[in-house]
CSV table of C-alpha atoms in Angstrom, one decimal:
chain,number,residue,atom,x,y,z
B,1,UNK,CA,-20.1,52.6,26.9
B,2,UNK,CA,-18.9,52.0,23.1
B,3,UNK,CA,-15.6,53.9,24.5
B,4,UNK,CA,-14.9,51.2,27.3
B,5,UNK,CA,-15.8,47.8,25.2
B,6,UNK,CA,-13.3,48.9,22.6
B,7,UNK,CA,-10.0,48.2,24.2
B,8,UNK,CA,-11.5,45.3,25.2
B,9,UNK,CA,-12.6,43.9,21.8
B,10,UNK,CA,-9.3,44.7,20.6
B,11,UNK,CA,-7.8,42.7,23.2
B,12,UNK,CA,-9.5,39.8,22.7
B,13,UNK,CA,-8.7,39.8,18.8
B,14,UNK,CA,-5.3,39.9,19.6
B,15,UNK,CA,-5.4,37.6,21.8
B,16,UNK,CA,-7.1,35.3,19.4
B,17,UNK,CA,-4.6,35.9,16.5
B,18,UNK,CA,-2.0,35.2,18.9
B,19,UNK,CA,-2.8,31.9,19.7
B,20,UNK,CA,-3.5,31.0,16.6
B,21,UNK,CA,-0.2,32.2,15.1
B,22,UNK,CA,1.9,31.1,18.3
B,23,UNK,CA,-0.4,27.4,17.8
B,24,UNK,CA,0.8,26.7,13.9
B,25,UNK,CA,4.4,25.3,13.0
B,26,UNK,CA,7.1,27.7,12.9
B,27,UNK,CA,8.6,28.8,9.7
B,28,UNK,CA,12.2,27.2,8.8
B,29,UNK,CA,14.8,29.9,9.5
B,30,UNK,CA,17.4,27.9,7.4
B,31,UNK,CA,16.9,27.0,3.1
B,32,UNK,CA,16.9,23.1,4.6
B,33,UNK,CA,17.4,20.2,7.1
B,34,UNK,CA,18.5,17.5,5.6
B,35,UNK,CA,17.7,14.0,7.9
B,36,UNK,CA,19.6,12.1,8.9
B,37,UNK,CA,19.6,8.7,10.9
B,38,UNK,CA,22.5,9.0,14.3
B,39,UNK,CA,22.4,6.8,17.2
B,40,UNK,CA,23.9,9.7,19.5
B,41,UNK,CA,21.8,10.9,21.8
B,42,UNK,CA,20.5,15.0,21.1
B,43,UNK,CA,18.1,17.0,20.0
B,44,UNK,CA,16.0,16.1,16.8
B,45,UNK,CA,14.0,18.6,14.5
B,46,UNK,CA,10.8,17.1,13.7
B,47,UNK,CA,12.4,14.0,15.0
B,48,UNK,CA,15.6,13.7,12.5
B,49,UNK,CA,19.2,14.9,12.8
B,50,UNK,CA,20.1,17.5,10.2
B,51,UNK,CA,23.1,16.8,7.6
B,52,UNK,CA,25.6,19.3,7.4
B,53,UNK,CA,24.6,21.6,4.9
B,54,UNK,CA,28.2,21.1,3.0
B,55,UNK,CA,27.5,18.2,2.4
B,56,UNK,CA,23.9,18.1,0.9
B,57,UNK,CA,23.4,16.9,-2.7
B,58,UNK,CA,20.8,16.3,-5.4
B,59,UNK,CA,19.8,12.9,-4.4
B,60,UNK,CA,19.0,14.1,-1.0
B,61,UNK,CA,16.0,15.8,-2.5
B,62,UNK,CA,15.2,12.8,-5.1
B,63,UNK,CA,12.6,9.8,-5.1
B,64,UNK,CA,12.5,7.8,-8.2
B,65,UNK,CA,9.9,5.3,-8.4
B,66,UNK,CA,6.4,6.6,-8.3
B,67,UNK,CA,5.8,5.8,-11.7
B,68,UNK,CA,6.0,2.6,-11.3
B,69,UNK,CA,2.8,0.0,-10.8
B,70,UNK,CA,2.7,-2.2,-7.6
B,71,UNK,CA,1.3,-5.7,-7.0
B,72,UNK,CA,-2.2,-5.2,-5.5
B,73,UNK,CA,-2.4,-9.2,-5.0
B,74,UNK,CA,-3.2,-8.9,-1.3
B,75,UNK,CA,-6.0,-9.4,1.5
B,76,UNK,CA,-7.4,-5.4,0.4
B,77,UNK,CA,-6.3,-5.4,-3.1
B,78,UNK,CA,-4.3,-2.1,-2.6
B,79,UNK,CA,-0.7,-0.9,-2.4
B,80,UNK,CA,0.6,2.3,-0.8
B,81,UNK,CA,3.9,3.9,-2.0
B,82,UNK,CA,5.3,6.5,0.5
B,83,UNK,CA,7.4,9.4,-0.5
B,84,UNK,CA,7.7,10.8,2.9
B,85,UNK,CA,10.8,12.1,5.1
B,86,UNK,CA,11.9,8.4,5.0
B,87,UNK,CA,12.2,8.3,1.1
B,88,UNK,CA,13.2,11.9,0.9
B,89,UNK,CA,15.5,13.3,3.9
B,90,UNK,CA,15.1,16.6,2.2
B,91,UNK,CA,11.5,16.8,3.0
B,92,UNK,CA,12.3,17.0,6.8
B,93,UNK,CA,10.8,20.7,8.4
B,94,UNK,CA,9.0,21.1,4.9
B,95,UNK,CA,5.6,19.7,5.9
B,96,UNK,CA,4.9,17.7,2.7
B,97,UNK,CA,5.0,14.4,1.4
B,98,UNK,CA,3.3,12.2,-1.1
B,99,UNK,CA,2.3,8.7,-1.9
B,100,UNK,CA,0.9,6.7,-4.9
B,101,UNK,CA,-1.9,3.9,-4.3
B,102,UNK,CA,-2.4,1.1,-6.7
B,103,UNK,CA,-5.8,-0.5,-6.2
B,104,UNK,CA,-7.1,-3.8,-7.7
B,105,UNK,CA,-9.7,-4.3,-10.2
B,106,UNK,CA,-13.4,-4.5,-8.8
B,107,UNK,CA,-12.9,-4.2,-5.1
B,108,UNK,CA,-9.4,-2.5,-4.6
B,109,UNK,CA,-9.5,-1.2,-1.1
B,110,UNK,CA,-7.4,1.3,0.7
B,111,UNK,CA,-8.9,0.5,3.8
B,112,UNK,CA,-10.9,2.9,6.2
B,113,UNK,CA,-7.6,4.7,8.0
B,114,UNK,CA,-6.4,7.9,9.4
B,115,UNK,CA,-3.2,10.1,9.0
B,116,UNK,CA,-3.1,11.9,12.8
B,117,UNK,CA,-0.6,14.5,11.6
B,118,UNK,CA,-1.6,15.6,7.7
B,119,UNK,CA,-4.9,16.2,5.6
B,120,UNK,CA,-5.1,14.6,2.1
B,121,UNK,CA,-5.2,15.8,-1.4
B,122,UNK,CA,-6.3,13.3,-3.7
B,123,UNK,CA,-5.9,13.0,-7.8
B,124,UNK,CA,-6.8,9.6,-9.4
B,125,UNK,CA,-4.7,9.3,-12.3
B,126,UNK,CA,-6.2,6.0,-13.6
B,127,UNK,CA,-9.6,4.1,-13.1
B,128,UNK,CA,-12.9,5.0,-11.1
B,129,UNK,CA,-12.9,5.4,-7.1
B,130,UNK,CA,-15.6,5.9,-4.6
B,131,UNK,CA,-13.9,7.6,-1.6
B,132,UNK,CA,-15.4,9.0,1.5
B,133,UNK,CA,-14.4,10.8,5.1
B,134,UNK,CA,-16.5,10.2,8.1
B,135,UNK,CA,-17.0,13.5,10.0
B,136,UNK,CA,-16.4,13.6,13.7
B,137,UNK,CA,-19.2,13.2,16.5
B,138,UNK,CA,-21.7,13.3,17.3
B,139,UNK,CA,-23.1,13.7,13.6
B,140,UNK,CA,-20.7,11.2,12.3
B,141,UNK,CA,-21.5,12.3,8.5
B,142,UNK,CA,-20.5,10.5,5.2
B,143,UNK,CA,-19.2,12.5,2.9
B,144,UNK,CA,-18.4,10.6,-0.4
B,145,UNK,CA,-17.9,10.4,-4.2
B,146,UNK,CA,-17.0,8.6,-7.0
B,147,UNK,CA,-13.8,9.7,-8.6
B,148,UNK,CA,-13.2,9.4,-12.3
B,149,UNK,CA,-10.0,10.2,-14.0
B,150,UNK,CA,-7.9,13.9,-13.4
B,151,UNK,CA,-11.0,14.0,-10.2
B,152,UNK,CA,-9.7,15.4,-6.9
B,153,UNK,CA,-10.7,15.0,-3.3
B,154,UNK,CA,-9.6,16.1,0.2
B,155,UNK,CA,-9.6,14.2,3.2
B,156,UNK,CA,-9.3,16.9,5.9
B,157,UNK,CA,-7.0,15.8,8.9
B,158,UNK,CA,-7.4,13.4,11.4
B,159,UNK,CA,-10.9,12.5,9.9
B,160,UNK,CA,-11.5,8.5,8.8
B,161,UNK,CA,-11.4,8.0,4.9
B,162,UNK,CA,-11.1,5.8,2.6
B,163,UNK,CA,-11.1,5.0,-1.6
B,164,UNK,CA,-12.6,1.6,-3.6
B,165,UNK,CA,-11.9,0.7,-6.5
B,166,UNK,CA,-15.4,0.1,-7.9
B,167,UNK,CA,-14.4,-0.1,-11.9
B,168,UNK,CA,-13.1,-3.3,-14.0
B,169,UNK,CA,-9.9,-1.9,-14.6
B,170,UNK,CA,-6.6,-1.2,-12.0
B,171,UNK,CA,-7.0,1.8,-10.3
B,172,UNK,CA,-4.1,4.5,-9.6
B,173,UNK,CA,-4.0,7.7,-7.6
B,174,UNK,CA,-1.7,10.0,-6.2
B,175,UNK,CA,-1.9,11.9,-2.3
B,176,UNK,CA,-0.6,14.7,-1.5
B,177,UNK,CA,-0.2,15.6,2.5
B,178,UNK,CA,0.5,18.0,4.5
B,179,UNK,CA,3.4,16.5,6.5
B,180,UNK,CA,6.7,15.2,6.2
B,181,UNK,CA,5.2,12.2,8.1
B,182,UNK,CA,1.8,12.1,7.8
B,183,UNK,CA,1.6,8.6,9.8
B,184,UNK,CA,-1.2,5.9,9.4
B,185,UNK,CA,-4.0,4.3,11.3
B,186,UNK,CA,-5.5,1.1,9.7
B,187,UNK,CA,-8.6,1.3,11.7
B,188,UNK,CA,-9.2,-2.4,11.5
B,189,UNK,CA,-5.4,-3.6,12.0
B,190,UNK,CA,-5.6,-1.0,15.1
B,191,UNK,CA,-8.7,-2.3,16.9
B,192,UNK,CA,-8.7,-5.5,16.2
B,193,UNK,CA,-4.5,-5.9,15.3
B,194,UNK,CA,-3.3,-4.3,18.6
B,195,UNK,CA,-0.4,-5.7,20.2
B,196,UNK,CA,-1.2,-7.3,23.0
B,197,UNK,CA,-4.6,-7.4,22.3
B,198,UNK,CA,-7.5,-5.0,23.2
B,199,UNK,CA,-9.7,-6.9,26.0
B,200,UNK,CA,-12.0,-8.5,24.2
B,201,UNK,CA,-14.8,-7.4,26.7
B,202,UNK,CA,-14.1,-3.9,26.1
B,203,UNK,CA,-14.4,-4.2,21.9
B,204,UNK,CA,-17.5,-6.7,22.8
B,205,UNK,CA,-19.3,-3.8,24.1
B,206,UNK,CA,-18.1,-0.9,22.3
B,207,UNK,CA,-19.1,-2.4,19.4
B,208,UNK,CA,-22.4,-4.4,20.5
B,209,UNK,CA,-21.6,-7.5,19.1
B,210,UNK,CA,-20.6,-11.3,20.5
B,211,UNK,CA,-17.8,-11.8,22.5
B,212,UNK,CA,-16.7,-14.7,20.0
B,213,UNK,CA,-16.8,-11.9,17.1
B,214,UNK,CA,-15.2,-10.3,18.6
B,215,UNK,CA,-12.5,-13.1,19.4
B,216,UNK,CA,-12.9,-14.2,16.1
B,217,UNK,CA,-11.4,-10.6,14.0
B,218,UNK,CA,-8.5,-10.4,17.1
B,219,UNK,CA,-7.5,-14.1,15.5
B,220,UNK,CA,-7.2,-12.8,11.9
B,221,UNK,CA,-4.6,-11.3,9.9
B,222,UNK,CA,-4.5,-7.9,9.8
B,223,UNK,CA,-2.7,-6.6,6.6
B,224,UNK,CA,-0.6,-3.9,6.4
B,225,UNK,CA,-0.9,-2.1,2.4
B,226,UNK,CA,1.6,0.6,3.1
């Protein structure tokens, strides 16, 4: 009996390890692919054009600005600072990016969001954050911490998350992510922002609340910090 459920274990390993491999993105098999913007019509890698190789240089690969503090005088007291694929045309097949987020003093809010293509590394390089990720259902978990200076978190992908700003003092981190183009969703702005609007019947009763709450969030201004 052992004899016969061996080729069949072994089997399904590899079969296992092969989807897995075969699932994950491909390694690059040139040094880079520069993006670039063309109106033709072709195909894109990871949805850019690549620049002729001859004709890449240094600034292709550059982003100057990060050090520099934003305005956080908005609606959620917070600023993002992309340094993705469309800062950096270098970054395109690399699978990285990053981004710095000022918050406000006392109640700087990078608002409950997700990024559907990246998880998150987190370093707060100034001021004290409480940041948390909800875990999927059906346990729907809180998982959260305050952050204090040269503290790091990750927000694994896909999941909800979010940092406040909960000292007297401007707040500044830096992300890391895990693609080129990580892509937001302001969970509010999304909901309650779409465009044209979510039926307000449906958002009445997946959130058991009042219809005219309901109507009420669709009529206000959902801002974008990014």
């Amino acid at each position: 009996m052992k004899g016969t459920h061996l080729p069949i274990a072994t089997l399904a390993i590899f079969a296992f390890a092969t989807f897995f491999v075969s699932a994950s993105d491909p390694s690059p098999l040139q040094d880079f692919c520069v993006a670039i913007n063309s109106g033709l019509p072709g195909v894109f890698v990871n949805g850019k054009f690549c620049r002729d190789p001859k004709l890449v240089t240094a600034k292709d690969f550059f982003f100057s600005g990060l050090q520099i503090p934003r305005p956080t005088a908005n609606p959620v007291g917070s600023t993002v600072t992309p340094a993705n694929v469309e800062q950096i045309p270098g970054l395109n097949t690399l699978g990285i990016s990053l981004a710095r987020i000022d918050y406000a003093p006392n109640g700087g809010l990078n608002p409950p969001h997700t990024h559907p293509r990246a998880s998150e590394v987190l370093v707060v390089l100034e001021g004290t954050l409480y940041v948390g990720f909800v875990t999927s259902n059906p346990d729907n978990k809180l998982i959260s911490k305050v952050l204090n200076q040269g503290d790091v978190f990750v927000f694994p992908v896909g999941l909800i998350h979010f940092q406040f700003n909960i000292g007297p003092v401007n707040a500044v981190a830096l992300a890391a992510l895990s693609s080129q183009n990580p892509g937001v969703i302001t969970i509010a702005n999304a909901v309650f922002g779409a465009n044209p609007p979510i039926n307000p019947d449906v958002l009445r009763k997946a959130f058991q609340v009042d219809e005219k709450l309901v109507q009420y969030l669709q009529k206000q201004f959902w801002y974008n910090n990014s």
